[in-house]
XYZ file of C-alpha atoms in Angstrom:
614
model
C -9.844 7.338 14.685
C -6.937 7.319 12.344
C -3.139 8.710 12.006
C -4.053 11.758 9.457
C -0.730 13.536 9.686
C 0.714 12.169 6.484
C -2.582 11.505 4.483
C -1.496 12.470 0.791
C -5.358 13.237 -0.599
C -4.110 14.539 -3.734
C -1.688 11.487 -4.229
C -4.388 9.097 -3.694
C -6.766 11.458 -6.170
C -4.179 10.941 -9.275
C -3.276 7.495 -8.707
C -6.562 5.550 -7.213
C -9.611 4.398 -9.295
C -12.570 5.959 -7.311
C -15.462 3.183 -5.865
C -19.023 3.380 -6.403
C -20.492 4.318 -3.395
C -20.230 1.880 -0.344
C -22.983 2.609 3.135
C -22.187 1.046 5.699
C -24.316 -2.703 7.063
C -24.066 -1.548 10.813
C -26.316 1.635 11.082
C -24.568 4.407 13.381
C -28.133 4.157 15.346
C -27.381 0.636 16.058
C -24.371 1.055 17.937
C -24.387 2.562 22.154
C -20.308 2.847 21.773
C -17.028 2.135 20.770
C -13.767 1.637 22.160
C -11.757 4.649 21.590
C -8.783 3.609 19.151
C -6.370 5.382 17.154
C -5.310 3.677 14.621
C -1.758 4.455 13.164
C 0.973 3.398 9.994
C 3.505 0.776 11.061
C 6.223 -1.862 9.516
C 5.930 -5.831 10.318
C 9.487 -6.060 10.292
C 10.191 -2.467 12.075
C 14.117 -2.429 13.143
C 14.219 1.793 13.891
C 16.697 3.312 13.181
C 18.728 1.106 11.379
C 15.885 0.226 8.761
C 15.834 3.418 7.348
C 19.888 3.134 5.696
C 19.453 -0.858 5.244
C 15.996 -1.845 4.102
C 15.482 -1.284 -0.048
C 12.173 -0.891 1.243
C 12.373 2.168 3.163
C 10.211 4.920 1.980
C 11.089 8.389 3.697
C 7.683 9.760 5.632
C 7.020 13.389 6.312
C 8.837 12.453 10.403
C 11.547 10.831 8.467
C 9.501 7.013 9.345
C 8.896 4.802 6.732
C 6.290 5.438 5.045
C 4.417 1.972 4.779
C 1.079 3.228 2.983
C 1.645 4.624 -0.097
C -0.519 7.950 0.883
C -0.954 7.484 4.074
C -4.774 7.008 5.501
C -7.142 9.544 3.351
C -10.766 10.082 4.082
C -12.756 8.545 1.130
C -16.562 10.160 1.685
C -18.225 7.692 -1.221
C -17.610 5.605 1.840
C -19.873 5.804 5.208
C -19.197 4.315 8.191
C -18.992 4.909 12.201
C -17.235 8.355 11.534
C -19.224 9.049 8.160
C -16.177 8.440 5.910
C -13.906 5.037 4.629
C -9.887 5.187 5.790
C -8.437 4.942 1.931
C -5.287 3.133 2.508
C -2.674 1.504 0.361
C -0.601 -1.175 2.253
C 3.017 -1.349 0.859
C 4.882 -4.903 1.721
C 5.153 -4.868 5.230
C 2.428 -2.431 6.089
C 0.235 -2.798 9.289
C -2.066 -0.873 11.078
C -1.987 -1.057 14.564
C -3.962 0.938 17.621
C -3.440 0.477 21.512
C -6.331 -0.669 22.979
C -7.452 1.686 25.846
C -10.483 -0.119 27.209
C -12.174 3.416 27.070
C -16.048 3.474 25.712
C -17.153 6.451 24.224
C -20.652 6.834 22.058
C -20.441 7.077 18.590
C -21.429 11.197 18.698
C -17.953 11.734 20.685
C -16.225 9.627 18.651
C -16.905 11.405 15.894
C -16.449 15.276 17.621
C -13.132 13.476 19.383
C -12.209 12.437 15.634
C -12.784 15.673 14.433
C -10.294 17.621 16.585
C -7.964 14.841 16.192
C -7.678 15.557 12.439
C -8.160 19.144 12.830
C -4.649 19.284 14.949
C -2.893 17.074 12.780
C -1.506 19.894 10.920
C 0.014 21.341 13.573
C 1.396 17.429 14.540
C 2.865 17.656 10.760
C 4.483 21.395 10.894
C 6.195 19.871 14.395
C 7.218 17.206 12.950
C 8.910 19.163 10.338
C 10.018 21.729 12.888
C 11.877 19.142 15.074
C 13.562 17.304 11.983
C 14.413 20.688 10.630
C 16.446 21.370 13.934
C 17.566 17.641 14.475
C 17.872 15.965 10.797
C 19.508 12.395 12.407
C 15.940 11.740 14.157
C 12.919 12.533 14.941
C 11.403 12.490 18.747
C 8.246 14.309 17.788
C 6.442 11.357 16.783
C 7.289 9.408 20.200
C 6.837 12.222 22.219
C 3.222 13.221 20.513
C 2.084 9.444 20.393
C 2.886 9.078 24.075
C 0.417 12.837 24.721
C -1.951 11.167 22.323
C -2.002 7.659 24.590
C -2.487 9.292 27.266
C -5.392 12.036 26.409
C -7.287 8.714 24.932
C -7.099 6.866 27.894
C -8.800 9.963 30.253
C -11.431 10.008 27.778
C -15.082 7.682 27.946
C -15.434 5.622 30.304
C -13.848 1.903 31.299
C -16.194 -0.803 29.973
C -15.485 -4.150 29.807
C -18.729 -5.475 27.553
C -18.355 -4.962 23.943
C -20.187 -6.911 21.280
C -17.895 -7.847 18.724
C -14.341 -6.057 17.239
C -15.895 -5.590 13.508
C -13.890 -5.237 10.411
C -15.825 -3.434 7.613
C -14.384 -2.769 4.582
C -14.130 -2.096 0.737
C -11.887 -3.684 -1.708
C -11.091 -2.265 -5.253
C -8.854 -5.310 -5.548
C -9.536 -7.907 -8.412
C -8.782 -10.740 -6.147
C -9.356 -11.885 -2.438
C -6.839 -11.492 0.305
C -6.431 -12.809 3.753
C -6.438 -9.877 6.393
C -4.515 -10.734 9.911
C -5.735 -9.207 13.180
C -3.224 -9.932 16.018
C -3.329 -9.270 19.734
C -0.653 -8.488 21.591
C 1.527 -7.330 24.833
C 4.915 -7.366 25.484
C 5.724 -8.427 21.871
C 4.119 -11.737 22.578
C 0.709 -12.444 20.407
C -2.115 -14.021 22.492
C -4.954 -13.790 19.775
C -4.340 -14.315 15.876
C -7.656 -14.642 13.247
C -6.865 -14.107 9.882
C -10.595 -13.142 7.677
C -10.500 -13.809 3.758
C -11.025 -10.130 2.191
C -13.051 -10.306 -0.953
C -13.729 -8.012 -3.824
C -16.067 -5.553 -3.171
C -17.922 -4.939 0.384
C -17.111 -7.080 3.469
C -18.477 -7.897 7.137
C -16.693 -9.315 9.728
C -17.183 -9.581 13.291
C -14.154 -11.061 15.600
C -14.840 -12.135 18.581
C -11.239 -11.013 19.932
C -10.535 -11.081 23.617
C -10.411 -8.460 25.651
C -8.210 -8.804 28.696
C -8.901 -7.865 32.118
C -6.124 -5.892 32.928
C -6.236 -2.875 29.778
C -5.487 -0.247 32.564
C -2.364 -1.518 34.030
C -0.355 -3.052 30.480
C 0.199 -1.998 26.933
C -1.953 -3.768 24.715
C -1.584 -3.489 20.749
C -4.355 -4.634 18.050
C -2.290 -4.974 14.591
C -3.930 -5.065 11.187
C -2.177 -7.068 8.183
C -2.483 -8.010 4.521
C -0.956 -11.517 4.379
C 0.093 -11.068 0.875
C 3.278 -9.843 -0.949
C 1.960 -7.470 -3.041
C 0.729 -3.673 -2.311
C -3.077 -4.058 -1.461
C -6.000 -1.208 -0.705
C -8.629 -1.555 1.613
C -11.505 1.000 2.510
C -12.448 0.655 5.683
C -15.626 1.819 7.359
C -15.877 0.019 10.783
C -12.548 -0.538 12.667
C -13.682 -0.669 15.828
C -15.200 -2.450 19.065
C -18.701 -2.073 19.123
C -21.078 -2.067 22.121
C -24.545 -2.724 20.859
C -28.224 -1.035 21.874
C -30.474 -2.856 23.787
C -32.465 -5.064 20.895
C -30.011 -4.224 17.968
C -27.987 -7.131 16.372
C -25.087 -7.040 14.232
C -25.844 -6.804 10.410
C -26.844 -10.332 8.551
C -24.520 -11.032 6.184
C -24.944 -12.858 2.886
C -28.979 -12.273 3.443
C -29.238 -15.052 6.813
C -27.581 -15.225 10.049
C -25.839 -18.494 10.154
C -27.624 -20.725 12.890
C -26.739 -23.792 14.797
C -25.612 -27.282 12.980
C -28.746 -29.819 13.216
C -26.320 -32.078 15.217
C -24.322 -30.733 18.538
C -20.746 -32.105 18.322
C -18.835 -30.702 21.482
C -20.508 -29.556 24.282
C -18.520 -26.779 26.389
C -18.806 -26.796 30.183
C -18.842 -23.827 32.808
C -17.526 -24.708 36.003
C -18.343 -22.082 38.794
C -21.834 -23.640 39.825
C -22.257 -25.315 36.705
C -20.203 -28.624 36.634
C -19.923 -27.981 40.919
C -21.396 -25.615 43.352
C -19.602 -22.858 44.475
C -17.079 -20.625 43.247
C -13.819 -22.054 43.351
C -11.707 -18.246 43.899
C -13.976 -17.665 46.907
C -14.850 -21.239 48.556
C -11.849 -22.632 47.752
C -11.117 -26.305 46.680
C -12.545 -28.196 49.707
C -15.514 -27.160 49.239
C -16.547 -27.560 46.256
C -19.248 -30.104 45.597
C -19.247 -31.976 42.148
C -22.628 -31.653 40.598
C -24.142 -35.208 40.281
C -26.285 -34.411 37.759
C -23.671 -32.752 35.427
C -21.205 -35.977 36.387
C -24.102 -38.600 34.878
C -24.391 -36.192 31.628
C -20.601 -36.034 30.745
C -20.741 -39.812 30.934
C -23.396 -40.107 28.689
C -22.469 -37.189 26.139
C -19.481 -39.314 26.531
C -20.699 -42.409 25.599
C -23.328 -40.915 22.165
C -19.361 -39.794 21.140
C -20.093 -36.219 21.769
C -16.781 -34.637 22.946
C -16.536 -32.037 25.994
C -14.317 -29.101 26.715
C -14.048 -26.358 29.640
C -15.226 -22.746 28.749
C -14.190 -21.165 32.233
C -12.815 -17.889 33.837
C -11.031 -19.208 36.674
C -7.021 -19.857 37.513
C -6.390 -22.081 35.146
C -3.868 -24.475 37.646
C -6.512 -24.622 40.782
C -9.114 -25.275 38.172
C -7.887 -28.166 36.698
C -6.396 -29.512 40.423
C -10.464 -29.599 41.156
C -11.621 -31.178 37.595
C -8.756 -34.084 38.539
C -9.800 -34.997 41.905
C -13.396 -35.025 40.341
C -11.972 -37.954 38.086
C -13.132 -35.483 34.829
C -9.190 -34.925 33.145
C -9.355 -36.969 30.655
C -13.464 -35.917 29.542
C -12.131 -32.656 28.463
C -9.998 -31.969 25.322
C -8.346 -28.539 25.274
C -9.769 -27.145 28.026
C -10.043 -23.086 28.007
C -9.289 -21.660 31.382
C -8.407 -17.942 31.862
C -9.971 -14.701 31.797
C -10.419 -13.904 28.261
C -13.805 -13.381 26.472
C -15.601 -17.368 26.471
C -16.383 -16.651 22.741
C -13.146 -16.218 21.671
C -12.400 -19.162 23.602
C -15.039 -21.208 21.733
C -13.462 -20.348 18.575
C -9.769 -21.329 19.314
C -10.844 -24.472 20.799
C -13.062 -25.346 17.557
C -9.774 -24.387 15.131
C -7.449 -26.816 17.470
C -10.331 -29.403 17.238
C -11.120 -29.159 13.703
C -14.696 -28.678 13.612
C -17.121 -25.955 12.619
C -18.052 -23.836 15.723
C -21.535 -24.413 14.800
C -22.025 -27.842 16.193
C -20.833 -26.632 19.552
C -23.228 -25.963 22.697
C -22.268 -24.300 25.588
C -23.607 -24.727 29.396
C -23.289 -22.176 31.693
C -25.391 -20.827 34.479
C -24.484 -16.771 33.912
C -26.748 -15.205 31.585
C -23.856 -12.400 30.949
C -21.843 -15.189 29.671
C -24.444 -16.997 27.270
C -25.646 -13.740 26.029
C -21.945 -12.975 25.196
C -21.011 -16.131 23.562
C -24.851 -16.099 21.888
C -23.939 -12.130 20.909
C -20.870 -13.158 19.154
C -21.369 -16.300 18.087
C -25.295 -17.378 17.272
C -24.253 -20.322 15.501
C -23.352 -21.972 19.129
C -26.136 -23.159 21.386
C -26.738 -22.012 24.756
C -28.151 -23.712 27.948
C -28.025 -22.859 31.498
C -27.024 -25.108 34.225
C -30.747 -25.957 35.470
C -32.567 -28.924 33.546
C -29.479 -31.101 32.927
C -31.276 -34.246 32.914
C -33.485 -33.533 30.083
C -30.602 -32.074 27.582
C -30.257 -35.745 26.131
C -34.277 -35.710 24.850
C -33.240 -32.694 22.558
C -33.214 -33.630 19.227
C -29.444 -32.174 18.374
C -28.025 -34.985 20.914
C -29.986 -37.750 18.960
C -26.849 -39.132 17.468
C -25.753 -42.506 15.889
C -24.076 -44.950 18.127
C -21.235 -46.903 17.202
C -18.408 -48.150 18.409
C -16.317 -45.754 16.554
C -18.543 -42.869 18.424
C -18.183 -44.498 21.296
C -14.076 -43.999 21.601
C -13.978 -40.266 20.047
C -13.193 -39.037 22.741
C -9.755 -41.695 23.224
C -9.235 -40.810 19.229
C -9.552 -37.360 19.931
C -6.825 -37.541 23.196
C -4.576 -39.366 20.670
C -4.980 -36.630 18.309
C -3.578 -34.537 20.844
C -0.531 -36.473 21.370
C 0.075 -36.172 17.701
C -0.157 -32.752 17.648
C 2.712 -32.272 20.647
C 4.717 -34.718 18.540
C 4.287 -32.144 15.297
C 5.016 -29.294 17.238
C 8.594 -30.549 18.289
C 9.419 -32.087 15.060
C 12.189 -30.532 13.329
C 11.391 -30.909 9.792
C 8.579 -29.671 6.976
C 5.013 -31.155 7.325
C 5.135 -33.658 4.366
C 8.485 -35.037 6.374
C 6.387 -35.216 9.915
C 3.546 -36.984 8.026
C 6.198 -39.757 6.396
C 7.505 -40.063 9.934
C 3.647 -40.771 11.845
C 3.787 -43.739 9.597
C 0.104 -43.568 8.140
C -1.688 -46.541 6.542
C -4.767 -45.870 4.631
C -7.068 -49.178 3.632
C -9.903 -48.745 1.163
C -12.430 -51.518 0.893
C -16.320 -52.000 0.596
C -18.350 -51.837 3.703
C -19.945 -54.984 4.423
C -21.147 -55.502 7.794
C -23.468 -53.863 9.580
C -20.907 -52.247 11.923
C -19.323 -51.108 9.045
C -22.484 -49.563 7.330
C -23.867 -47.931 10.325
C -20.295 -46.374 10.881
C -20.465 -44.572 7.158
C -23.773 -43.322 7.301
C -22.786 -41.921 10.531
C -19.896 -40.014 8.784
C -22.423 -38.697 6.165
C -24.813 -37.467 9.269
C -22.198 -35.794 10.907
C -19.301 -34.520 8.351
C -19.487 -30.956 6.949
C -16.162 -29.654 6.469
C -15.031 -33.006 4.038
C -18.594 -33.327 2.592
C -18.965 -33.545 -1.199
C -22.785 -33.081 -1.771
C -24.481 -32.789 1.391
C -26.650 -35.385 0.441
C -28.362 -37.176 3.473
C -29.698 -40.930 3.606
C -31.809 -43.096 6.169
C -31.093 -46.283 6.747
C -33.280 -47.917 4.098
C -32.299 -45.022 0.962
C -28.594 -45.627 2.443
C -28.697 -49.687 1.867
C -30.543 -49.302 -2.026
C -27.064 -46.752 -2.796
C -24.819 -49.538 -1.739
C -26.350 -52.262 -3.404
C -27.206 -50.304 -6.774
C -25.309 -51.671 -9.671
C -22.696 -49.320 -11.121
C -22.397 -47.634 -8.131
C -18.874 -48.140 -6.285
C -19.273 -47.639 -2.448
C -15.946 -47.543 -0.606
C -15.041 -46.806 3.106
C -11.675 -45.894 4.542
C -9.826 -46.677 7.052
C -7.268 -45.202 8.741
C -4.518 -46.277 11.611
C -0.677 -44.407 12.075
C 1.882 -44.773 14.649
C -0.309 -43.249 17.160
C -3.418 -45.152 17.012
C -5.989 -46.260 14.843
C -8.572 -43.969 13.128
C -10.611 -46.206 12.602
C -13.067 -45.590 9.644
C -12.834 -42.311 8.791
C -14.280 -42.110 4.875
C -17.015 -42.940 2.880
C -17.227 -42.183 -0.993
C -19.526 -43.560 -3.677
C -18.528 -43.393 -7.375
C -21.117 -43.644 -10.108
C -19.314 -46.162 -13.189
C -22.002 -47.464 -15.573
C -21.796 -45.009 -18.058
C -19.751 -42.249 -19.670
C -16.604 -41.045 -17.414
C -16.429 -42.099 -13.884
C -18.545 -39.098 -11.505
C -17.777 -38.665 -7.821
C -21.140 -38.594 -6.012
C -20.224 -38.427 -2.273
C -17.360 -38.226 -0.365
C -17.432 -37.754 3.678
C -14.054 -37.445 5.262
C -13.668 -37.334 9.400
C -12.235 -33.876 10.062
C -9.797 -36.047 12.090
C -7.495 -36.839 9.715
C -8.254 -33.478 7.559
C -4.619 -31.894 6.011
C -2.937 -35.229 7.089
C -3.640 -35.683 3.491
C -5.778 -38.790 3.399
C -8.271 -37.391 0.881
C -5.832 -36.281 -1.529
C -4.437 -40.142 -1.437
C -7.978 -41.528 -1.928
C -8.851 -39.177 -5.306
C -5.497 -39.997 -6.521
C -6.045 -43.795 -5.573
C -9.387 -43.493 -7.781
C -7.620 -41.626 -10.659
C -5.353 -43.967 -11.077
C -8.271 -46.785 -11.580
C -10.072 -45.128 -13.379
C -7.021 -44.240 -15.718
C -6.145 -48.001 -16.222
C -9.420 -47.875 -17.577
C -9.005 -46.360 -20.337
C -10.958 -43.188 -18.444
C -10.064 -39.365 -19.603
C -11.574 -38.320 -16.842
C -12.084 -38.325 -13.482
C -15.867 -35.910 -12.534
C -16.502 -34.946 -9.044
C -20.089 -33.613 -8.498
C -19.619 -30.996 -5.930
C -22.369 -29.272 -4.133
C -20.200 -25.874 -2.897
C -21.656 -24.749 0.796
C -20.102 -22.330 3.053
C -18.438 -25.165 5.322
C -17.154 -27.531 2.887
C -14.508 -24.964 1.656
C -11.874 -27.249 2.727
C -13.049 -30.013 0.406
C -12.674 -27.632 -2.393
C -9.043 -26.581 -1.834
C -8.179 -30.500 -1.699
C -9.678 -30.465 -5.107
C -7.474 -27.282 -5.770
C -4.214 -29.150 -5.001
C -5.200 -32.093 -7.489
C -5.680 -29.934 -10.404
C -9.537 -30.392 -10.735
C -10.990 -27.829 -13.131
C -14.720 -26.437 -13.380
C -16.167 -28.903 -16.281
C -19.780 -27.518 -15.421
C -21.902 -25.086 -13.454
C -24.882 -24.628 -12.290
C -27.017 -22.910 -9.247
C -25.920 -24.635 -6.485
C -23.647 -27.294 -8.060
C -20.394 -27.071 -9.927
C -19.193 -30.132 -11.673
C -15.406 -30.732 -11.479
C -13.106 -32.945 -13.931
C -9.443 -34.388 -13.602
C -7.540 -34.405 -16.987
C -6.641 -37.900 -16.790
C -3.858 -37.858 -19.164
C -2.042 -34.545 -17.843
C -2.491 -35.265 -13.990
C 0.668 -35.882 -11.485
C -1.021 -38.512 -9.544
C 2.165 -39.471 -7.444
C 1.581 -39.066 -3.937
C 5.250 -38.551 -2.923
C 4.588 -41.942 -0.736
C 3.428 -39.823 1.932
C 1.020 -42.575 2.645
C 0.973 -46.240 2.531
C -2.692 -47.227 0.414
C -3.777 -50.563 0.595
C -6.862 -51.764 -1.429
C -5.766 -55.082 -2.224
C -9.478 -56.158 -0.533
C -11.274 -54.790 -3.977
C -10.713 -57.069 -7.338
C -9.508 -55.623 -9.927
C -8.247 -52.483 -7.802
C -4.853 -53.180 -6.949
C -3.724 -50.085 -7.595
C 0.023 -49.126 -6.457
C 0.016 -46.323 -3.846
């Protein structure tokens, strides 16, 4: 439901372009329930009552509020959705919607007759409103005292339910250009979930996997949505809402496939209630708790292919990881995940601080409310219950290359974490914090066989930092680095902290015409440390001392190696050349900043011919 009092339909009629007609992805049918939310006009930077005589931005509401949207939130009917109509709105600067969350399911039919009388006493909300401030002109209590009654009356409605699908964000956008749309969780003015979802012209889909915590009855718990832009945006939307699924319906696919599983697992996220031990550590206790042997031998040998591990787990965080240390385990699992919220969620936040695509994670875990929750949520993450650990290594997604770089991921990954503690009490900007980790970035050929079998491991396993997404065996991989013309380069990468190791592989096409990027692979380890940007500036500048105009970069766009193409971005490439499925970049050679701001210290000295300065 939404805050109708102040909806300005004939305002939006003379000043808003009208949209071609928008039906909803998620069929009404589809859906069991929703939580019951009322969605209502607030400020980001709300200081009441002194705003309204200090902020230029102030805009006097119908209450006397601010008046944030420009005509408040207008039913748009070219628009369908879970009540039948879109929410027009107009965010001003500052602008936020925001709902308390009141854990209370109702079916989509009552939602929409609860909706219904909700608008249909809105104009007797207004004429109070107008009532109190004609009596009292300093202030107006009416809009506390009726959003308090309206809390309240929600909350004794439906039913509590604690299983809910997704928290989906459908919407319209008349906007020429994308956006970024915030959704933040909070309690006590402290935010415990943030996801931000890139809005783009025309219809949208998104489904959040936001956590839901255990304890909506007893605290005050506030969903806020916000343009992260400075600019008045408008948004149509048509699902706002938590959604509890029929039995057999799944959410809507969008951009024509669901997105499934990476071919390669990458992280592999442990349960720990009879899972990694037997028993259940909030009703056995500590002592006696038996460590799994079976689950013990695989986190060795995940371990040792260089497939990292975390903790998925709703437990007491403290007693849990008490247990996981006298089991020896600490130091297996990075950024372990140990509370009550949704394990989905969890997956998420763990694969952001991580820095790899939630797709290449699996999950073990012996409830099968949990896996269909996480699988619900997120089907790009692989499931498996607790039984059958012994045979999990003879799946293909856990045949891996071997190295010895794979072989310490896990120690690069723990020193990874130590860097980011050091970042997050340094004082200064980012560029400063990199200058002051002291990074050293050596480009040479790879020669050896260590060295070869490390690169084409980086081109198996990279997505995010992945120019073409070509793949090679062995035998194709060997006739690229011996072809003549071809420059094959690996990086390497050590800073104050430790050493990288390789982390880069990149081959450059020279025999004819203007030099042409053909692959580039980049560990998502040293991603935004800016490592890449040093190596495409390191081969602009050779290729300008040339006599080279430009530099080409043949990139293969795919929806996970987004983060390759803002790099690109920053350096100024432009589109030369496109084509389905490929889009062919260039560097004006002569017009380029190619200065680095000594951010990093290069070093190919190892190449003739390619001492370059850094």
């Amino acid at each position: 439901m939404y805050q109708s009092e102040w909806a300005r339909a004939d305002l939006s009629a003379c000043t808003e372009a009208p949209i071609p007609e928008f039906r909803s992805r998620l069929p009404v049918a589809d859906v069991a329930g929703v939580m019951l939310l009322h969605w209502q006009e607030h400020c980001v930077e709300c200081a009441v009552p002194q705003c309204y005589s200090t902020c230029r931005l102030y805009v006097p509401r119908g209450d006397g509020r601010c008046a944030r949207f420009a005509y408040g939130i207008v039913r748009n009917t070219a628009a369908t959705g879970g009540l039948g109509f879109g929410a027009d709105i107009r965010f001003r600067r500052w602008a936020k919607l925001e709902t308390e969350l009141t854990g209370c399911l109702v079916s989509t039919r009552s939602h929409q007759v609860i909706e219904r009388f909700d608008a249909a006493a809105s104009g007797a909300v207004s004429a109070a409103h107008a009532a109190i401030r004609h009596i009292d002109s300093t202030r107006s209590v009416s809009h506390d005292l009726l959003a308090r009654l309206r809390s309240r009356v929600l909350r004794r409605l439906g039913r509590a339910h604690a299983r809910y699908n997704a928290f989906v964000i459908e919407c319209f956008s008349p906007e020429s250009a994308p956006f970024r749309l915030a959704v933040n969780l909070r309690v006590d003015d402290a935010t415990i979930f943030r996801h931000a979802v890139e809005v783009a012209p025309g219809p949208n889909f998104f489904s959040i996997p936001v956590p839901l915590p255990h304890d909506l009855a007893e605290r005050e718990y506030f969903l806020t949505i916000e343009p992260e832009v400075d600019h008045e945006v408008r948004v149509i939307f048509t699902w706002l809402d938590f959604v509890a699924l029929r039995q057999g319906a799944n959410l809507p696919v969008v951009g024509g496939e669901v997105r499934g599983p990476a071919r390669k697992v990458k992280c592999v996220a442990w349960d720990l209630d009879n899972t990694l031990w037997h028993g259940i550590l909030v009703e056995d206790g500590v002592a006696k708790l038996r460590l799994r042997p079976e689950a013990a031998a695989l986190i060795e040998q995940l371990d040792a292919r260089g497939i990292i591990q975390t903790v998925v787990s709703k437990n007491n965080h403290d007693d849990a990881m008490t247990v996981i240390a006298n089991f020896g385990l600490s130091d297996y699992f990075l950024y372990p995940a140990i509370n009550w919220g949704q394990k989905s969620a969890n997956l998420q936040q763990i694969a952001d601080r991580l820095n790899i695509n939630i797709d290449t994670f699996a999950l073990i875990d012996d409830s099968p409310f949990e896996r269909q929750e996480v699988g619900t949520a997120l089907p790009m993450v692989r499931v498996y219950s607790e039984q059958g650990l012994e045979s999990v290594l003879d799946r293909p997604e856990f045949d891996v290359p071997v190295t010895s770089a794979s072989r310490q991921r896990r120690l690069s990954y723990l020193t990874e974490v130590h860097r980011d503690r050091a970042r997050e009490v340094f004082g200064g900007d980012y560029l400063d914090f990199l200058r002051s980790c002291a990074i050293k970035l050596r480009i040479f050929k790879p020669s050896t066989a260590a060295e070869t079998l490390r690169c084409l491991e980086l081109i198996e396993r990279t997505n995010q930092l992945n120019l073409s997404g070509r793949s090679y065996d062995a035998e194709a991989f060997d006739r690229l680095l011996r072809a003549p013309g071809n420059l094959c380069l690996a990086m390497e990468c050590e800073d104050r902290f430790g050493n990288y190791g390789i982390v880069g592989f990149a081959s450059v096409v020279e025999d004819a015409g203007q030099p042409t990027l053909l692959d580039f692979v980049m560990s998502c380890r040293v991603a935004q440390k800016r490592v890449e940007h040093s190596v495409f500036g390191w081969l602009a500048r050779r290729a300008r001392e040339r006599g080279h105009r430009k530099l080409l970069a043949d990139l293969r766009p795919t929806s996970k190696n987004k983060p390759l193409l803002k790099v690109f971005e920053d350096m100024r490439f432009s589109t030369e050349k496109e084509e389905a499925g490929r889009v062919l970049l260039a560097l004006d050679l002569a017009t380029a900043d190619l200065e680095d701001g000594a951010v990093i210290a290069l070093d190919a000295s190892d190449l003739a011919g390619d001492k370059v300065a850094a």
